[in-house]
CSV table of C-alpha atoms in Angstrom, one decimal:
chain,number,residue,atom,x,y,z
A,1,MET,CA,-21.3,-8.4,12.7
A,2,ARG,CA,-24.0,-9.0,15.7
A,3,LEU,CA,-24.2,-12.6,14.6
A,4,SER,CA,-20.6,-13.1,14.8
A,5,ILE,CA,-20.4,-11.5,18.3
A,6,LEU,CA,-23.2,-13.6,19.5
A,7,ALA,CA,-21.5,-16.7,18.0
A,8,ALA,CA,-18.1,-15.8,19.7
A,9,PHE,CA,-20.3,-15.3,22.9
A,10,LEU,CA,-21.9,-18.7,22.7
A,11,THR,CA,-18.7,-20.3,22.0
A,12,LEU,CA,-16.8,-18.9,25.0
A,13,LEU,CA,-20.0,-19.9,27.3
A,14,HIS,CA,-19.9,-23.4,25.8
A,15,LEU,CA,-16.1,-23.7,26.8
A,16,HIS,CA,-16.9,-22.1,30.2
A,17,LEU,CA,-19.7,-24.7,30.9
A,18,THR,CA,-17.6,-27.6,29.6
A,19,THR,CA,-14.6,-26.6,31.5
A,20,ALA,CA,-16.9,-26.1,34.6
A,21,ALA,CA,-18.6,-29.4,34.2
A,22,ILE,CA,-15.0,-31.2,34.2
A,23,LEU,CA,-12.8,-29.2,36.4
A,24,PRO,CA,-15.0,-27.4,39.1
A,25,HIS,CA,-13.6,-24.5,40.7
A,26,HIS,CA,-12.6,-22.9,44.4
A,27,LYS,CA,-14.5,-24.0,47.3
A,28,SER,CA,-17.2,-26.3,45.3
A,29,ASN,CA,-14.2,-28.6,44.3
A,30,LEU,CA,-14.5,-31.3,46.8
A,31,GLU,CA,-18.1,-31.2,47.3
A,32,LEU,CA,-18.6,-31.7,43.6
A,33,LEU,CA,-15.8,-34.5,43.4
A,34,LYS,CA,-17.9,-36.3,46.3
A,35,SER,CA,-21.3,-36.1,44.5
A,36,LEU,CA,-20.0,-37.7,41.3
A,37,PRO,CA,-21.0,-41.4,40.8
A,38,LYS,CA,-18.3,-43.8,42.2
A,39,PRO,CA,-16.9,-46.5,39.8
A,40,ASN,CA,-17.5,-50.2,40.4
A,41,PRO,CA,-15.6,-50.7,44.0
A,42,GLU,CA,-15.0,-54.3,42.9
A,43,PRO,CA,-11.2,-54.6,42.0
A,44,ILE,CA,-10.1,-55.7,38.5
A,45,ASN,CA,-8.1,-58.3,40.5
A,46,PRO,CA,-9.7,-59.4,43.8
A,47,PHE,CA,-6.3,-59.2,45.9
A,48,PRO,CA,-5.7,-56.9,48.8
A,49,THR,CA,-3.0,-54.5,48.3
A,50,PRO,CA,-0.1,-55.6,50.5
A,51,ALA,CA,1.6,-53.5,52.7
A,52,ASN,CA,4.8,-53.7,51.3
A,53,ASN,CA,3.9,-51.9,48.1
A,54,THR,CA,2.2,-49.2,49.9
A,55,ASN,CA,4.3,-45.8,50.3
A,56,SER,CA,4.8,-45.3,54.1
A,57,ASN,CA,4.6,-41.7,53.3
A,58,SER,CA,1.5,-41.4,51.9
A,59,THR,CA,0.1,-39.1,54.9
A,60,THR,CA,3.2,-36.8,54.7
A,61,TYR,CA,2.4,-33.3,53.7
A,62,PRO,CA,3.2,-30.8,52.1
A,63,THR,CA,2.2,-32.7,48.7
A,64,PRO,CA,4.2,-33.0,45.8
A,65,LYS,CA,4.5,-29.5,43.8
A,66,THR,CA,7.3,-29.6,41.4
A,67,TYR,CA,7.6,-32.3,38.8
A,68,ALA,CA,10.5,-32.7,36.6
A,69,LEU,CA,11.1,-34.9,33.3
A,70,LEU,CA,14.4,-36.4,32.2
A,71,LEU,CA,14.0,-36.4,28.5
A,72,PHE,CA,16.6,-38.0,25.9
A,73,ARG,CA,16.9,-38.5,22.2
A,74,SER,CA,14.1,-41.2,21.2
A,75,PHE,CA,12.1,-41.3,24.5
A,76,GLU,CA,8.8,-42.8,24.4
A,77,ILE,CA,5.9,-40.1,24.0
A,78,LEU,CA,3.2,-41.7,26.1
A,79,ASP,CA,5.6,-42.7,29.0
A,80,ALA,CA,6.3,-39.1,29.5
A,81,TYR,CA,2.9,-37.4,28.6
A,82,GLY,CA,0.6,-39.9,29.8
A,83,PRO,CA,1.3,-39.2,33.4
A,84,ILE,CA,1.7,-35.4,32.6
A,85,GLU,CA,-1.9,-35.4,31.3
A,86,ILE,CA,-3.1,-36.8,34.5
A,87,LEU,CA,-1.0,-34.5,36.7
A,88,SER,CA,-2.4,-31.5,34.4
A,89,PHE,CA,-5.8,-32.2,35.8
A,90,VAL,CA,-4.2,-32.3,39.4
A,91,ALA,CA,-2.7,-28.7,38.7
A,92,HIS,CA,-6.3,-27.6,38.7
A,93,PHE,CA,-6.7,-28.4,42.4
A,94,HIS,CA,-3.3,-28.1,43.8
A,95,PRO,CA,-0.5,-25.5,42.7
A,96,LEU,CA,2.0,-27.8,40.4
A,97,ARG,CA,5.0,-26.7,38.5
A,98,LEU,CA,6.6,-28.5,35.6
A,99,LEU,CA,10.2,-28.8,34.7
A,100,ILE,CA,11.6,-30.4,31.7
A,101,PHE,CA,15.4,-31.1,31.4
A,102,SER,CA,17.3,-32.2,28.4
A,103,LEU,CA,21.0,-32.3,27.6
A,104,GLN,CA,21.9,-29.3,25.3
A,105,ALA,CA,24.8,-28.8,22.9
A,106,PRO,CA,27.7,-26.7,24.5
A,107,TYR,CA,27.5,-23.0,23.9
A,108,SER,CA,24.1,-23.2,22.1
A,109,SER,CA,21.9,-20.1,22.2
A,110,GLY,CA,18.2,-21.0,23.5
A,111,LEU,CA,17.3,-24.6,24.3
A,112,ALA,CA,17.0,-27.0,21.5
A,113,PRO,CA,13.9,-29.4,21.1
A,114,VAL,CA,14.2,-32.9,22.2
A,115,LEU,CA,14.1,-35.3,19.3
A,116,THR,CA,12.0,-38.5,19.3
A,117,SER,CA,13.6,-40.0,16.1
A,118,PRO,CA,16.0,-42.6,16.3
A,119,THR,CA,19.5,-41.8,15.9
A,120,LEU,CA,21.4,-42.1,12.8
A,121,SER,CA,23.2,-45.3,13.9
A,122,SER,CA,20.1,-47.0,14.9
A,123,ALA,CA,17.7,-45.7,12.1
A,124,PRO,CA,18.3,-48.8,9.9
A,125,VAL,CA,16.6,-51.0,12.5
A,126,ASN,CA,14.5,-48.6,14.4
A,127,ASN,CA,13.4,-46.8,11.3
A,128,PRO,CA,13.4,-48.9,8.0
A,129,LEU,CA,11.1,-47.2,6.2
A,130,ASN,CA,12.5,-43.9,6.8
A,131,SER,CA,9.5,-42.3,8.2
A,132,SER,CA,9.4,-38.8,9.3
A,133,PHE,CA,6.7,-39.2,11.9
A,134,TYR,CA,8.7,-37.8,15.0
A,135,PRO,CA,7.3,-35.0,16.9
A,136,THR,CA,9.5,-32.8,18.9
A,137,PHE,CA,9.6,-31.4,22.5
A,138,ASN,CA,10.7,-28.2,23.9
A,139,PRO,CA,12.5,-28.6,27.3
A,140,THR,CA,12.3,-25.7,30.1
A,141,HIS,CA,15.8,-26.3,31.3
A,142,PRO,CA,19.3,-27.8,30.1
A,143,ILE,CA,21.0,-30.5,32.4
A,144,PRO,CA,24.0,-28.7,33.9
A,145,THR,CA,27.2,-29.9,32.6
A,146,THR,CA,29.7,-28.2,34.7
A,147,ASP,CA,30.1,-27.5,38.4
A,148,GLN,CA,29.3,-23.6,37.9
A,149,GLN,CA,26.2,-24.6,36.1
A,150,TRP,CA,25.2,-26.8,39.1
A,151,GLU,CA,25.6,-24.2,41.3
A,152,GLU,CA,23.7,-21.6,39.2
A,153,MET,CA,20.7,-24.1,38.9
A,154,ARG,CA,20.9,-25.1,42.5
A,155,GLU,CA,17.6,-23.5,43.7
A,156,VAL,CA,15.9,-24.8,40.6
A,157,LEU,CA,17.4,-28.3,41.2
A,158,GLU,CA,16.6,-28.4,45.0
A,159,SER,CA,12.7,-27.5,44.3
A,160,VAL,CA,12.3,-30.8,42.3
A,161,ASP,CA,9.9,-33.3,44.5
A,162,VAL,CA,9.3,-35.9,41.8
A,163,LEU,CA,11.7,-36.6,38.9
A,164,MET,CA,10.0,-38.9,36.1
A,165,VAL,CA,12.1,-41.0,33.6
A,166,PRO,CA,10.3,-42.4,30.6
A,167,GLY,CA,11.5,-45.2,28.4
A,168,GLY,CA,12.1,-45.7,24.6
A,169,ASP,CA,14.6,-47.1,22.4
A,170,GLY,CA,16.9,-44.0,23.6
A,171,VAL,CA,17.4,-45.8,27.1
A,172,TYR,CA,19.9,-48.2,25.4
A,173,SER,CA,22.0,-45.3,24.0
A,174,PRO,CA,25.6,-45.3,24.9
A,175,ASP,CA,25.3,-41.4,24.5
A,176,LEU,CA,23.5,-41.4,27.7
A,177,GLU,CA,26.7,-42.2,29.7
A,178,GLY,CA,29.5,-40.0,30.7
A,179,GLU,CA,30.2,-36.8,32.7
A,180,GLY,CA,27.7,-34.3,32.2
A,181,ARG,CA,25.2,-36.5,30.4
A,182,GLU,CA,21.9,-38.0,31.6
A,183,LEU,CA,23.0,-40.9,33.7
A,184,ASP,CA,25.5,-38.7,35.5
A,185,PHE,CA,22.4,-36.2,36.2
A,186,LEU,CA,20.4,-39.0,37.5
A,187,ARG,CA,23.1,-40.0,39.8
A,188,ARG,CA,23.7,-36.6,41.2
A,189,MET,CA,20.0,-35.8,41.6
A,190,VAL,CA,19.5,-38.9,43.4
A,191,GLY,CA,22.9,-38.6,45.5
A,192,GLU,CA,23.1,-34.8,46.1
A,193,PHE,CA,19.6,-33.7,45.9
A,194,GLY,CA,17.6,-36.6,47.5
A,195,ILE,CA,15.5,-38.0,44.8
A,196,GLY,CA,14.2,-41.2,45.6
A,197,GLY,CA,14.5,-40.4,49.5
A,198,LYS,CA,14.5,-37.4,51.6
A,199,LYS,CA,16.2,-34.2,51.7
A,200,GLU,CA,16.3,-32.1,54.7
A,201,GLY,CA,13.3,-34.2,56.0
A,202,LYS,CA,11.3,-33.7,52.7
A,203,ASP,CA,10.2,-36.4,50.6
A,204,LYS,CA,11.5,-36.7,47.1
A,205,TYR,CA,10.3,-39.2,44.7
A,206,LEU,CA,12.1,-41.0,41.5
A,207,VAL,CA,9.3,-42.4,39.0
A,208,THR,CA,10.4,-44.5,36.0
A,209,VAL,CA,8.0,-45.8,33.3
A,210,CYS,CA,8.2,-48.6,31.3
A,211,ILE,CA,12.0,-49.1,30.1
A,212,GLY,CA,12.7,-45.9,31.8
A,213,ALA,CA,13.8,-48.5,34.8
A,214,ALA,CA,16.8,-49.2,32.2
A,215,VAL,CA,17.8,-45.4,32.5
A,216,ALA,CA,17.8,-45.6,36.2
A,217,ALA,CA,19.3,-49.2,36.4
A,218,ARG,CA,22.1,-48.2,34.3
A,219,ALA,CA,22.6,-45.2,36.4
A,220,GLY,CA,23.1,-47.6,39.7
A,221,VAL,CA,20.2,-45.8,41.4
A,222,LEU,CA,18.1,-48.8,41.6
A,223,ASP,CA,20.7,-51.2,43.2
A,224,GLY,CA,19.1,-53.1,46.3
A,225,ARG,CA,15.6,-51.9,45.3
A,226,ARG,CA,12.6,-53.5,44.2
A,227,ALA,CA,11.5,-52.5,40.8
A,228,THR,CA,9.7,-53.6,37.6
A,229,THR,CA,9.9,-52.8,34.1
A,230,ASN,CA,8.2,-53.8,30.8
A,231,LYS,CA,7.6,-57.4,30.4
A,232,MET,CA,8.2,-57.8,26.7
A,233,VAL,CA,11.7,-56.7,26.9
A,234,TRP,CA,12.2,-58.0,30.3
A,235,GLY,CA,15.1,-60.2,29.1
A,236,GLU,CA,16.9,-56.7,27.8
A,237,VAL,CA,16.5,-54.4,30.6
A,238,THR,CA,16.9,-56.6,33.6
A,239,PRO,CA,20.8,-57.4,32.7
A,240,LEU,CA,21.4,-53.8,32.9
A,241,GLY,CA,20.8,-53.9,36.7
A,242,GLU,CA,22.2,-56.9,38.1
A,243,LYS,CA,21.7,-55.6,41.8
A,244,VAL,CA,18.2,-54.7,41.2
A,245,LYS,CA,15.5,-56.9,42.7
A,246,TRP,CA,13.3,-57.0,39.7
A,247,VAL,CA,9.9,-57.9,40.5
A,248,SER,CA,7.4,-60.0,38.4
A,249,PRO,CA,4.5,-59.9,38.0
A,250,ALA,CA,3.7,-56.4,38.7
A,251,ARG,CA,1.9,-53.6,37.2
A,252,TRP,CA,3.8,-51.2,39.0
A,253,VAL,CA,6.2,-51.5,42.2
A,254,VAL,CA,6.9,-49.2,45.1
A,255,ASP,CA,10.0,-49.1,47.1
A,256,GLY,CA,10.2,-46.4,49.5
A,257,ASN,CA,10.3,-43.2,47.5
A,258,ILE,CA,11.2,-45.0,44.3
A,259,TRP,CA,8.0,-46.0,42.0
A,260,THR,CA,8.6,-48.1,38.8
A,261,SER,CA,5.7,-49.1,36.4
A,262,SER,CA,5.6,-51.7,33.9
A,263,GLY,CA,4.9,-51.2,30.0
A,264,VAL,CA,3.9,-47.6,28.8
A,265,THR,CA,0.1,-47.6,29.7
A,266,ALA,CA,1.2,-49.0,33.3
A,267,GLY,CA,2.6,-45.5,33.9
A,268,LEU,CA,-1.1,-44.3,33.7
A,269,ASP,CA,-1.9,-46.6,36.4
A,270,LEU,CA,1.1,-45.9,38.6
A,271,THR,CA,0.1,-42.1,38.3
A,272,PHE,CA,-3.3,-42.6,39.4
A,273,GLU,CA,-2.1,-44.4,42.5
A,274,PHE,CA,0.7,-41.7,42.9
A,275,VAL,CA,-1.9,-39.1,43.2
A,276,ARG,CA,-4.5,-41.3,45.4
A,277,GLN,CA,-1.5,-41.6,47.7
A,278,MET,CA,0.2,-38.3,47.8
A,279,TYR,CA,-2.7,-35.8,48.0
A,280,PRO,CA,-5.5,-35.4,50.8
A,281,ASP,CA,-8.1,-35.4,48.1
A,282,GLY,CA,-6.3,-38.0,45.7
A,283,VAL,CA,-9.0,-40.6,45.8
A,284,ASP,CA,-11.6,-38.2,44.6
A,285,MET,CA,-9.2,-36.4,42.2
A,286,ALA,CA,-8.0,-39.9,40.7
A,287,ASP,CA,-12.0,-40.8,40.0
A,288,LEU,CA,-12.7,-37.5,38.5
A,289,ILE,CA,-10.0,-37.5,36.3
A,290,ALA,CA,-10.1,-41.2,35.4
A,291,GLY,CA,-13.8,-40.4,34.3
A,292,ALA,CA,-12.8,-37.4,32.3
A,293,ILE,CA,-10.1,-39.2,30.2
A,294,GLU,CA,-12.4,-42.4,30.0
A,295,HIS,CA,-9.6,-44.5,31.4
A,296,GLU,CA,-10.3,-47.5,33.9
A,297,PRO,CA,-7.3,-47.7,36.3
A,298,VAL,CA,-6.0,-50.9,37.4
A,299,MET,CA,-6.2,-50.6,41.2
A,300,ASP,CA,-4.1,-53.6,41.9
A,301,TRP,CA,-0.3,-53.3,41.5
A,302,ARG,CA,0.2,-57.2,41.2
A,303,TYR,CA,-2.5,-57.4,38.2
A,304,ASP,CA,-0.1,-58.0,35.3
A,305,PRO,CA,-1.2,-60.4,32.6
A,306,PHE,CA,1.8,-59.6,30.4
A,307,ALA,CA,4.2,-61.3,32.9
A,308,GLU,CA,2.4,-64.7,31.9
A,309,ARG,CA,2.1,-63.6,28.3
A,310,PHE,CA,5.8,-63.1,27.7
A,311,ASP,CA,6.8,-65.9,30.0
A,312,VAL,CA,8.5,-63.9,32.7
A,313,PRO,CA,8.5,-66.2,36.0
A,314,PRO,CA,7.5,-64.9,39.2
A,315,GLN,CA,10.2,-63.1,41.4
A,316,ASN,CA,10.8,-61.0,44.1
């Protein structure tokens, strides 16, 4: 009995010390962050960061607090939860809140999980071996589909500071279009709630990862804006936004309060840059988090070897 109690105590002590080593607490946060060894200051690609890709609001506080994910069937998991992993560390230093929106069946009781499996119509192409390797994810809120629901959820929707849209095969689905569906939700969040711009003087951000830009392009919220996307499917995505100023080469692109990344893991680099720019201790936090997850972020938004690899010509 005593040995089991001692073992439990030692386990808790180990967890405490491990957590304390990675995520320091209270007043010692910044001091410890500054004392950590710095990564190699040489950039991966030795270009200075141009001013036209730097958020002019980077010193505007209060900092973003409420992040929201827009999930739909067959979304790409890392597009959504790679950035969330980084932000979960930031939540140890700044109070953050995560909301997850998804379309729900009418009159459903409770919130149904979001599926990552292909739709039945696309399964023969996207799942030819009939695999069952598709996790599900639980939303926190339904997408409002009626005027009454929009009003009932207004306080929650107005609290959103950053709306993130992942990619995945689902971005091409015709089911995203229609009144009360995902594209309608995105248009209204941009037009009525200031996402990607300002609302009552407060900055609001739209972030797309990989071919999540296709969702934003289909919704028309990228019209006239500079944006980028996955270079492997450049020819499939860019025609969905004929009025978008598609940028290549680009690991990520910032146009005002709209941030878009190239393919999948580029979303990690975009998120690290977002943290650096949005929080007063963002540089130190980004260094700490990158070390904790053992990732070397690309620091130059123009470092994009995949543009050449997939024969995407320079533009915009």
